[in-house]
Coordinates of C-alpha atoms and ligand atoms in Angstrom, one line a residue:
M29 CA 2.9 -24.9 -4.3
S30 CA 3.4 -21.3 -3.5
M31 CA 6.1 -21.0 -0.9
Y32 CA 7.9 -17.9 0.5
V33 CA 11.5 -17.1 1.3
S34 CA 13.0 -14.2 3.2
T35 CA 15.2 -11.8 1.3
R36 CA 17.9 -12.0 4.0
D37 CA 17.8 -15.7 4.8
T38 CA 21.0 -17.4 3.5
A39 CA 19.6 -20.8 4.5
E40 CA 16.7 -20.0 2.1
Q41 CA 14.1 -21.8 4.3
A42 CA 10.7 -21.9 2.6
Y43 CA 7.4 -21.0 4.4
P44 CA 3.8 -21.1 3.5
Y45 CA 1.7 -18.0 2.7
S46 CA 0.1 -18.1 6.2
H47 CA 3.5 -17.6 7.8
A48 CA 4.3 -14.6 5.6
A49 CA 0.9 -13.1 6.3
V50 CA 0.9 -13.5 10.1
E51 CA 4.5 -12.6 10.6
G52 CA 4.8 -9.6 8.3
L53 CA 8.5 -9.3 8.6
D54 CA 10.8 -12.3 8.9
R55 CA 11.7 -12.0 12.6
D56 CA 14.7 -14.2 12.4
T57 CA 16.6 -12.3 9.7
G58 CA 14.8 -9.0 9.4
G59 CA 14.2 -9.7 5.7
L60 CA 10.9 -9.5 3.7
F61 CA 9.0 -12.5 2.4
V62 CA 8.9 -13.0 -1.4
P63 CA 7.5 -15.9 -3.4
R64 CA 10.1 -18.5 -4.1
L65 CA 8.7 -18.8 -7.6
T66 CA 6.3 -16.2 -9.0
P67 CA 3.2 -17.8 -10.6
V68 CA 2.5 -17.0 -14.2
F69 CA -0.8 -16.5 -16.1
S70 CA -0.9 -17.6 -19.8
E71 CA -2.2 -15.1 -22.3
A72 CA -5.3 -17.2 -22.7
T73 CA -6.0 -17.0 -19.0
L74 CA -5.6 -13.2 -19.1
Q75 CA -7.8 -13.0 -22.1
S76 CA -10.5 -15.0 -20.2
F77 CA -10.3 -12.3 -17.4
V78 CA -11.5 -9.5 -19.7
D79 CA -14.8 -8.1 -18.4
Q80 CA -14.7 -10.4 -15.4
P81 CA -15.8 -9.0 -12.1
T82 CA -13.1 -8.0 -9.5
V83 CA -14.1 -10.9 -7.2
T84 CA -13.2 -13.4 -10.0
I85 CA -9.9 -11.9 -10.9
F86 CA -9.0 -11.5 -7.2
T87 CA -9.9 -15.1 -6.3
E88 CA -7.9 -16.6 -9.3
T89 CA -4.9 -14.5 -8.5
K90 CA -4.9 -14.7 -4.8
S91 CA -5.3 -18.5 -4.8
L92 CA -2.0 -18.8 -6.7
F93 CA -0.3 -16.8 -4.0
A94 CA -2.0 -18.4 -1.0
G95 CA -1.4 -22.0 -2.1
D96 CA -2.6 -24.5 0.5
S97 CA -2.9 -21.8 3.2
I98 CA -6.5 -20.7 2.3
P99 CA -9.0 -22.8 0.4
T100 CA -10.3 -21.2 -2.8
D101 CA -13.9 -21.0 -1.6
V102 CA -12.7 -19.0 1.5
I103 CA -10.7 -16.6 -0.7
H104 CA -13.8 -16.2 -2.8
R105 CA -15.9 -15.5 0.3
I106 CA -13.4 -12.9 1.6
A107 CA -13.4 -11.2 -1.8
E108 CA -17.2 -11.0 -1.9
E109 CA -17.2 -9.6 1.6
S110 CA -14.4 -7.1 1.0
Y111 CA -15.5 -5.9 -2.4
S112 CA -19.3 -5.8 -1.7
K113 CA -21.7 -3.2 -3.2
A114 CA -21.9 -1.7 0.3
N115 CA -18.1 -1.1 0.4
F116 CA -17.9 -0.1 -3.3
P117 CA -21.1 1.6 -4.2
Y118 CA -19.8 2.9 -7.6
A119 CA -18.8 -0.5 -9.0
E120 CA -19.6 -1.0 -12.7
N121 CA -20.5 -4.5 -13.8
G122 CA -18.8 -6.0 -10.7
I123 CA -15.6 -4.1 -11.5
I124 CA -14.8 -2.0 -8.4
T125 CA -11.9 -0.2 -10.0
P126 CA -13.3 1.3 -13.2
L127 CA -11.1 3.3 -15.6
D128 CA -11.8 7.0 -16.4
E129 CA -10.3 8.9 -19.2
L130 CA -8.9 12.3 -17.9
Q131 CA -7.3 13.5 -21.1
P132 CA -6.8 11.8 -24.5
G133 CA -4.8 8.7 -23.7
I134 CA -4.4 9.5 -20.0
Y135 CA -6.5 7.4 -17.7
K136 CA -7.2 7.2 -14.0
L137 CA -7.7 3.8 -12.4
R138 CA -10.3 4.4 -9.6
L139 CA -8.8 2.6 -6.7
S140 CA -10.2 4.7 -3.9
D141 CA -14.0 4.2 -3.9
G142 CA -13.9 2.0 -0.8
P143 CA -15.2 2.8 2.7
T144 CA -12.2 5.1 3.7
G145 CA -11.6 6.8 0.3
S146 CA -8.1 5.3 0.1
F147 CA -6.6 2.7 -2.4
K148 CA -5.3 1.0 0.8
D149 CA -8.8 -0.4 1.3
Q150 CA -8.2 -2.7 -1.7
A151 CA -5.6 -4.7 0.2
L152 CA -6.5 -4.0 3.8
L153 CA -10.1 -5.1 3.6
P154 CA -9.2 -8.7 2.6
L155 CA -6.3 -8.8 5.1
G156 CA -8.8 -8.7 8.1
G157 CA -10.7 -11.7 6.6
E158 CA -7.5 -13.7 6.0
L159 CA -6.0 -13.1 9.4
D160 CA -9.3 -14.0 11.1
F161 CA -9.4 -17.2 9.1
F162 CA -5.8 -18.1 10.2
M163 CA -6.6 -17.4 13.8
A164 CA -9.8 -19.5 13.7
K165 CA -7.8 -22.4 12.4
I166 CA -5.4 -22.4 15.3
R167 CA -8.0 -21.1 17.8
R168 CA -6.0 -18.1 18.9
M169 CA -6.4 -14.4 19.1
M170 CA -4.1 -12.0 17.3
A171 CA -3.3 -8.6 18.7
M172 CA -1.9 -6.1 16.3
L173 CA 0.0 -2.8 16.6
G174 CA 0.6 -0.2 14.0
G175 CA 1.4 3.5 13.4
T176 CA -0.3 5.7 10.9
S177 CA -0.2 9.2 9.6
G178 CA -3.8 8.8 8.3
D179 CA -4.7 6.4 5.5
T180 CA -3.5 3.1 6.9
G181 CA -5.2 3.8 10.2
S182 CA -8.8 4.2 9.0
S183 CA -8.4 1.6 6.3
G184 CA -6.8 -1.0 8.6
E185 CA -9.3 -0.4 11.3
S186 CA -12.3 -0.7 9.1
S187 CA -11.0 -4.1 8.0
I188 CA -10.4 -5.4 11.6
K189 CA -13.4 -3.8 13.2
G190 CA -15.7 -6.3 14.8
R191 CA -13.6 -9.4 13.9
E192 CA -13.8 -11.8 16.8
R193 CA -10.2 -13.0 16.7
L194 CA -8.4 -9.8 16.0
W195 CA -7.6 -6.8 18.1
L196 CA -5.8 -3.7 16.8
A197 CA -4.1 -0.7 18.5
M198 CA -3.2 2.1 16.2
L199 CA -0.8 5.0 17.1
S200 CA -1.3 8.3 15.4
P201 CA 0.5 11.6 15.9
K202 CA -1.4 14.2 17.9
N203 CA 0.1 16.8 15.5
G204 CA -0.3 16.2 11.8
M205 CA -3.5 14.3 11.3
A206 CA -6.1 15.9 9.1
P207 CA -9.4 16.4 10.9
F208 CA -11.1 14.2 8.3
Q209 CA -8.7 11.4 9.0
S210 CA -9.0 11.7 12.8
A211 CA -12.8 11.6 12.4
Q212 CA -12.6 8.5 10.2
M213 CA -10.6 6.7 12.8
G214 CA -12.6 8.1 15.7
A215 CA -15.7 6.6 14.2
L216 CA -14.1 3.2 14.4
S217 CA -12.8 3.4 18.0
G218 CA -14.2 0.9 20.5
G219 CA -14.7 -2.9 20.7
N220 CA -11.6 -4.4 19.2
I221 CA -10.1 -1.1 18.0
L222 CA -8.0 1.1 20.2
N223 CA -6.8 4.5 18.9
I224 CA -3.9 6.1 20.8
S225 CA -2.9 9.6 20.1
V226 CA 0.8 10.2 20.8
E227 CA 2.2 13.6 21.8
G228 CA 4.5 13.8 18.8
A229 CA 4.9 13.3 15.1
F230 CA 4.4 10.3 12.8
D231 CA 8.1 9.4 13.1
D232 CA 7.7 9.1 16.9
C233 CA 4.8 6.7 16.4
Q234 CA 6.9 4.5 14.1
R235 CA 9.8 4.6 16.6
I236 CA 7.5 3.5 19.4
V237 CA 6.0 0.7 17.4
K238 CA 9.5 -0.6 16.5
A239 CA 10.7 -0.3 20.1
L240 CA 7.7 -2.3 21.4
K241 CA 8.1 -4.9 18.7
R242 CA 11.6 -5.6 19.9
T243 CA 10.4 -6.5 23.4
D244 CA 9.3 -10.0 24.4
E245 CA 6.0 -8.7 25.7
F246 CA 4.9 -7.1 22.4
G247 CA 7.2 -8.8 19.9
G248 CA 4.4 -11.2 18.9
F249 CA 2.0 -8.5 17.9
G250 CA 0.9 -8.6 14.2
A251 CA 1.4 -5.8 11.7
V252 CA -0.8 -4.1 9.2
N253 CA 2.0 -2.2 7.4
S254 CA 2.7 -2.5 3.8
I255 CA 5.7 -4.8 4.1
N256 CA 3.2 -7.6 4.8
W257 CA 3.2 -9.8 1.7
A258 CA -0.5 -10.4 2.1
R259 CA -1.1 -6.8 1.2
I260 CA 1.1 -6.8 -1.8
A261 CA -0.5 -10.0 -3.1
S262 CA -4.0 -8.3 -2.8
Q263 CA -2.8 -5.3 -4.8
V264 CA -1.8 -7.4 -7.9
P265 CA -5.4 -8.1 -9.0
Y266 CA -6.2 -4.4 -9.6
W267 CA -3.1 -4.0 -11.8
I268 CA -4.4 -6.9 -13.8
S269 CA -7.9 -5.3 -14.0
G270 CA -6.4 -1.9 -14.9
Y271 CA -4.4 -3.4 -17.7
L272 CA -7.3 -5.4 -19.1
Q273 CA -9.5 -2.3 -19.2
A274 CA -6.8 -0.1 -20.7
C275 CA -5.8 -2.6 -23.5
E276 CA -9.5 -2.7 -24.5
G277 CA -9.6 -6.5 -24.8
E278 CA -6.4 -6.8 -26.8
V279 CA -4.2 -8.6 -24.4
G280 CA -0.6 -8.0 -25.5
K281 CA -1.0 -4.3 -26.3
P282 CA 1.5 -2.2 -24.4
V283 CA 0.1 0.0 -21.6
D284 CA 2.2 2.3 -19.3
F285 CA 1.3 3.0 -15.7
V286 CA 2.2 5.8 -13.3
V287 CA 2.2 5.1 -9.6
P288 CA 2.2 7.8 -6.8
S289 CA 4.8 6.1 -4.6
G290 CA 5.8 6.2 -1.0
N291 CA 7.0 2.9 0.5
F292 CA 7.0 1.3 -3.0
G293 CA 4.2 -1.3 -2.1
N294 CA 1.9 -0.3 -4.9
A295 CA 4.6 -0.2 -7.5
L296 CA 6.0 -3.5 -6.4
A297 CA 2.5 -5.1 -6.9
G298 CA 2.7 -3.8 -10.5
Y299 CA 6.1 -5.3 -10.9
I300 CA 4.8 -8.6 -9.6
A301 CA 1.8 -8.4 -12.0
R302 CA 4.2 -7.9 -14.9
S303 CA 6.4 -10.8 -13.7
M304 CA 3.2 -12.9 -13.8
G305 CA 2.9 -12.2 -17.5
V306 CA 0.6 -9.2 -17.6
P307 CA 1.9 -7.1 -20.6
I308 CA 2.4 -3.9 -18.6
R309 CA 5.1 -1.9 -20.3
R310 CA 6.7 0.9 -18.3
I311 CA 6.1 1.3 -14.6
I312 CA 6.7 5.0 -13.9
I313 CA 7.2 6.1 -10.3
A314 CA 5.9 9.5 -9.4
T315 CA 7.3 11.0 -6.3
N316 CA 6.7 14.3 -4.5
E317 CA 9.6 16.5 -3.2
N318 CA 10.7 13.5 -1.3
S319 CA 12.4 12.1 -4.4
V320 CA 14.3 9.1 -3.0
L321 CA 12.9 6.8 -5.6
D322 CA 13.4 9.1 -8.5
E323 CA 17.0 9.5 -7.7
L324 CA 17.3 5.7 -7.4
I325 CA 15.8 5.1 -10.9
Q326 CA 17.5 7.9 -12.6
T327 CA 21.0 7.5 -11.1
G328 CA 21.2 4.1 -9.5
N329 CA 21.9 5.7 -6.1
Y330 CA 19.6 4.7 -3.3
R331 CA 20.1 7.5 -0.8
R332 CA 18.2 8.1 2.5
R333 CA 17.0 11.6 3.4
D334 CA 15.1 13.3 6.2
S335 CA 11.6 13.4 4.9
Q336 CA 9.9 16.8 4.5
I337 CA 6.2 17.5 4.9
T338 CA 4.4 18.1 1.6
S339 CA 0.9 18.5 0.3
S340 CA 0.9 14.9 -0.8
P341 CA 1.7 13.7 2.7
S342 CA 1.2 9.9 2.2
M343 CA 4.3 9.9 0.0
D344 CA 6.5 11.7 2.5
I345 CA 9.2 9.1 3.0
G346 CA 12.9 9.0 3.6
E347 CA 13.4 5.5 2.5
A348 CA 11.1 3.0 0.7
S349 CA 10.8 -0.3 2.7
N350 CA 9.3 -2.4 -0.1
Y351 CA 12.1 -1.6 -2.5
E352 CA 14.1 -4.3 -0.8
R353 CA 12.0 -6.9 -2.7
L354 CA 12.9 -5.4 -6.0
A355 CA 16.5 -5.1 -5.0
F356 CA 16.5 -8.8 -4.2
D357 CA 15.6 -9.6 -7.8
V358 CA 18.2 -7.1 -9.1
L359 CA 20.8 -8.9 -7.1
E360 CA 19.8 -12.2 -8.6
R361 CA 18.0 -13.3 -5.5
D362 CA 21.2 -13.8 -3.6
P363 CA 20.5 -13.1 0.1
T364 CA 24.2 -12.6 0.8
R365 CA 24.5 -9.8 -1.8
L366 CA 21.2 -8.3 -0.7
K367 CA 22.3 -8.2 2.9
A368 CA 25.6 -6.4 1.8
Y369 CA 23.6 -4.0 -0.3
M370 CA 21.0 -3.1 2.4
G371 CA 23.8 -3.1 5.0
K372 CA 25.7 -0.5 3.0
F373 CA 22.5 1.6 2.8
A374 CA 21.8 1.2 6.6
T375 CA 25.3 2.2 7.7
G376 CA 26.3 4.8 5.1
G377 CA 22.8 6.1 4.1
E378 CA 23.4 5.4 0.5
V379 CA 24.3 2.6 -1.9
R380 CA 24.9 2.5 -5.7
F381 CA 24.3 -0.2 -8.2
E382 CA 27.9 0.3 -9.5
D383 CA 29.2 -0.8 -6.1
F384 CA 27.7 -4.2 -6.9
G385 CA 29.0 -4.4 -10.5
L386 CA 25.7 -3.3 -12.1
P387 CA 25.0 -0.4 -14.4
N388 CA 23.5 2.6 -12.6
N389 CA 20.6 2.7 -15.1
Y390 CA 19.7 -0.9 -14.3
L391 CA 16.1 -0.2 -13.4
Q392 CA 15.4 1.7 -16.5
K393 CA 17.4 -0.4 -18.9
F394 CA 16.6 -3.9 -17.7
M395 CA 13.4 -3.6 -15.7
N396 CA 11.5 -0.9 -17.6
F397 CA 11.0 1.4 -14.7
D398 CA 11.0 5.2 -15.1
S399 CA 10.3 8.1 -12.8
G400 CA 9.5 11.7 -12.3
V401 CA 9.1 14.3 -9.6
S402 CA 6.0 16.4 -8.9
T403 CA 6.2 19.5 -6.7
H404 CA 3.6 21.5 -4.8
Q405 CA 3.2 23.9 -7.7
D406 CA 2.9 21.0 -10.1
R407 CA 0.1 19.3 -8.2
L408 CA -1.9 22.5 -7.8
A409 CA -1.6 23.2 -11.5
T410 CA -2.6 19.6 -12.4
I411 CA -5.6 19.6 -10.1
L412 CA -6.8 22.8 -11.8
E413 CA -6.0 21.6 -15.3
I414 CA -7.9 18.4 -14.9
F415 CA -10.9 20.2 -13.3
K416 CA -11.1 22.6 -16.2
A417 CA -10.6 19.9 -18.9
S418 CA -13.5 17.9 -17.5
G419 CA -15.9 20.9 -17.7
N420 CA -15.5 21.7 -14.0
K421 CA -16.4 18.1 -12.9
T422 CA -13.4 16.0 -12.0
V423 CA -11.4 16.7 -8.9
I424 CA -8.3 14.6 -8.3
D425 CA -6.5 14.3 -5.0
P426 CA -3.0 15.7 -4.5
H427 CA -1.3 12.2 -4.7
T428 CA -3.1 11.2 -7.8
A429 CA -2.2 14.7 -9.2
D430 CA 1.5 13.8 -8.8
A431 CA 1.0 10.8 -11.0
V432 CA -1.0 12.8 -13.6
T433 CA 1.7 15.5 -13.6
V434 CA 4.3 12.8 -14.4
A435 CA 2.0 11.1 -16.9
M436 CA 1.6 14.3 -18.9
R437 CA 5.4 14.5 -19.2
K438 CA 6.0 10.8 -20.0
Q439 CA 3.0 10.0 -22.3
Q440 CA 4.0 8.4 -25.6
H441 CA 1.9 8.4 -28.7
G442 CA -0.4 5.5 -29.1
V443 CA 0.3 3.9 -25.7
P444 CA -2.4 4.4 -23.1
I445 CA -1.0 5.6 -19.8
V446 CA -2.9 4.7 -16.6
C447 CA -2.5 6.8 -13.4
L448 CA -3.3 5.0 -10.2
E449 CA -5.7 7.0 -8.0
T450 CA -4.5 6.5 -4.4
A451 CA -7.0 8.7 -2.5
L452 CA -10.1 10.8 -2.9
P453 CA -9.8 14.6 -2.8
V454 CA -12.3 14.8 0.1
K455 CA -9.5 13.9 2.4
F456 CA -7.4 16.9 1.5
D457 CA -9.6 20.0 1.6
A458 CA -6.9 22.5 2.2
T459 CA -4.8 21.6 -0.9
I460 CA -7.9 21.3 -3.1
K461 CA -9.0 24.8 -1.9
E462 CA -5.5 26.1 -2.7
A463 CA -5.7 24.6 -6.2
L464 CA -9.3 25.4 -7.2
G465 CA -10.1 28.4 -4.9
F466 CA -13.0 26.5 -3.3
V467 CA -13.8 23.2 -1.7
P468 CA -16.4 21.2 -3.7
K469 CA -19.5 20.1 -1.9
R470 CA -19.3 16.6 -0.6
T471 CA -21.7 14.3 -2.4
D472 CA -20.9 10.8 -1.0
P473 CA -23.2 10.2 2.0
R474 CA -20.3 8.3 3.7
F475 CA -18.3 11.5 4.0
I476 CA -20.9 14.3 4.4
G477 CA -20.5 16.0 7.7
L478 CA -18.1 13.4 9.0
E479 CA -16.0 15.8 11.1
E480 CA -19.2 17.1 12.8
R481 CA -20.6 13.7 13.4
V482 CA -17.6 12.3 15.2
D483 CA -15.8 13.9 18.1
A484 CA -12.5 12.1 17.6
E485 CA -10.9 13.7 20.7
Q486 CA -13.3 11.8 22.9
T487 CA -12.5 8.3 21.4
F488 CA -8.7 8.5 21.4
R489 CA -6.5 7.6 24.3
R490 CA -3.7 10.0 24.9
A491 CA -0.1 8.9 25.4
E492 CA 3.1 10.6 26.2
N493 CA 5.7 10.3 23.5
S494 CA 7.5 7.2 24.9
P495 CA 7.3 3.4 24.4
E496 CA 6.7 3.0 28.2
A497 CA 3.7 5.3 28.2
V498 CA 2.1 3.4 25.2
A499 CA 3.0 0.0 26.8
D500 CA 1.1 1.0 30.0
I501 CA -2.0 1.8 28.0
L502 CA -1.7 -1.4 26.0
R503 CA -1.5 -3.6 29.1
E504 CA -4.5 -1.8 30.6
E505 CA -6.6 -2.1 27.5
L506 CA -5.6 -5.7 26.8
A507 CA -6.7 -6.7 30.3
L508 CA -10.0 -4.9 29.8
A509 CA -10.6 -6.7 26.5
G510 CA -9.9 -10.0 28.3
L511 CA -6.9 -10.8 26.1
S512 CA -4.6 -12.7 28.3
S513 CA -3.2 -14.9 25.5
Y514 CA -2.8 -13.5 22.1
V515 CA -0.9 -14.1 19.0
A516 CA 0.7 -17.1 17.5
R517 CA 3.5 -17.5 15.1
G518 CA 2.2 -18.4 11.7
Ligands
PLP603 C1 0.0 4.9 1.1 C2 -0.2 5.9 0.0 C3 0.7 6.1 -1.0 C4 2.0 5.4 -1.1 O1 1.8 4.0 -1.5 P1 3.0 3.0 -1.4 O2 2.4 1.7 -1.6 O3 3.6 3.1 0.0 O4 4.0 3.4 -2.4 C5 0.4 7.1 -2.0 N1 -0.7 7.8 -1.9 C6 -1.6 7.7 -0.9 C7 -2.8 8.5 -0.8 C8 -1.4 6.7 0.1 O5 -2.3 6.6 1.1

């Protein structure tokens, strides 16, 4: 039975998967949910997954994590619905995340062919189906509230859109959204989706979401952010698929991975896949100028900074919320030590492994993580280099370019190195133009003329930069939607 504990719960109470998925964060302790025991695949099982379609690998993996919370046939239905041909038109033999070779030995795992052009679709598409299933079981509605600087917004909304038992309000900053991303979200406004544009920056949106979640009135709202275990669990299957494609059927062969990282959700899913027995060798973290995770891996010091705006904006973080789950394992799954460690970080802004009697190179030496930093100049140069090397065909987005930059530095002879593609370049016209000197013509009908088709301004509600202003809009819209009773604890 797959059960979950919170990283900060000294009583170590165990909960089912449904609780972790509906709650997001452990409200009683502020900790994150992790499996009490990580399930393991035998080598024979992994071998049997070679060449299997995504839906099969997803269903097999996810049923181990969901335990009794969701019947296997429902997981299978959710997978078929999420990873359909309509959502992933470029799937090859049922594999929605094909592997492309960029340069000899350097590969790109295509994670971003979904409806919003983001790897976040991989996990957010099934999340809508799962939450809808849980709410149908207890005959309740679930209202959700989130903040986005772009990718989570459109991806989360496309998953929740039209689902009878779910309602989602998404805050986005008035300043700082790319026109493409506003248009994507604008196209989804209406029905059970409410877009609110806040007079401020992304940090303001996050601050407002946090403030509202602390109130009785909005405390029960669900979350779509990446600390939700349901999202992490849904990212594990593509790591398995990526490994199986890169090892070319020889399960056991070492394969290295490079992950463009922000909140450490994607990388954590890789760590979980490895803990399940997938022979992933190094997990290499690529950061942009916001190099919190690089410093952690290289020096053992987890140090918060003010984030700076870069040309790979989805990785602009000052701390990495999902790292707490890895730290829990490093500290031998002792909630008391974990609380002391995170407490030191929260109050002093930094914490070192040596403060806890561990070597500062712990993540490299004992967990086979590595890291590298890619800057604006690096990503521009890499985008151009890959374009030229492909005979003027392949364009990668700025985040994926950070991974490829680091992969070129870290590649070792004879070991395939897989870069995770986290977005499509179509979302980042300005940077692509800076790198290549022009913006390639859009070929995907889903994205051609998107900004002209949707007048995003019209579909967003405007809010002053304060929790009260957003609360007023939420009350008004919830009443309009007829949502007098919403949300249940899982
Ligand atoms: C969300 C996102 C990331 C960061 O992923 P994490 O799981 O938070 O590490 C990287 N690149 C893109 C394009 C993203 O949207």
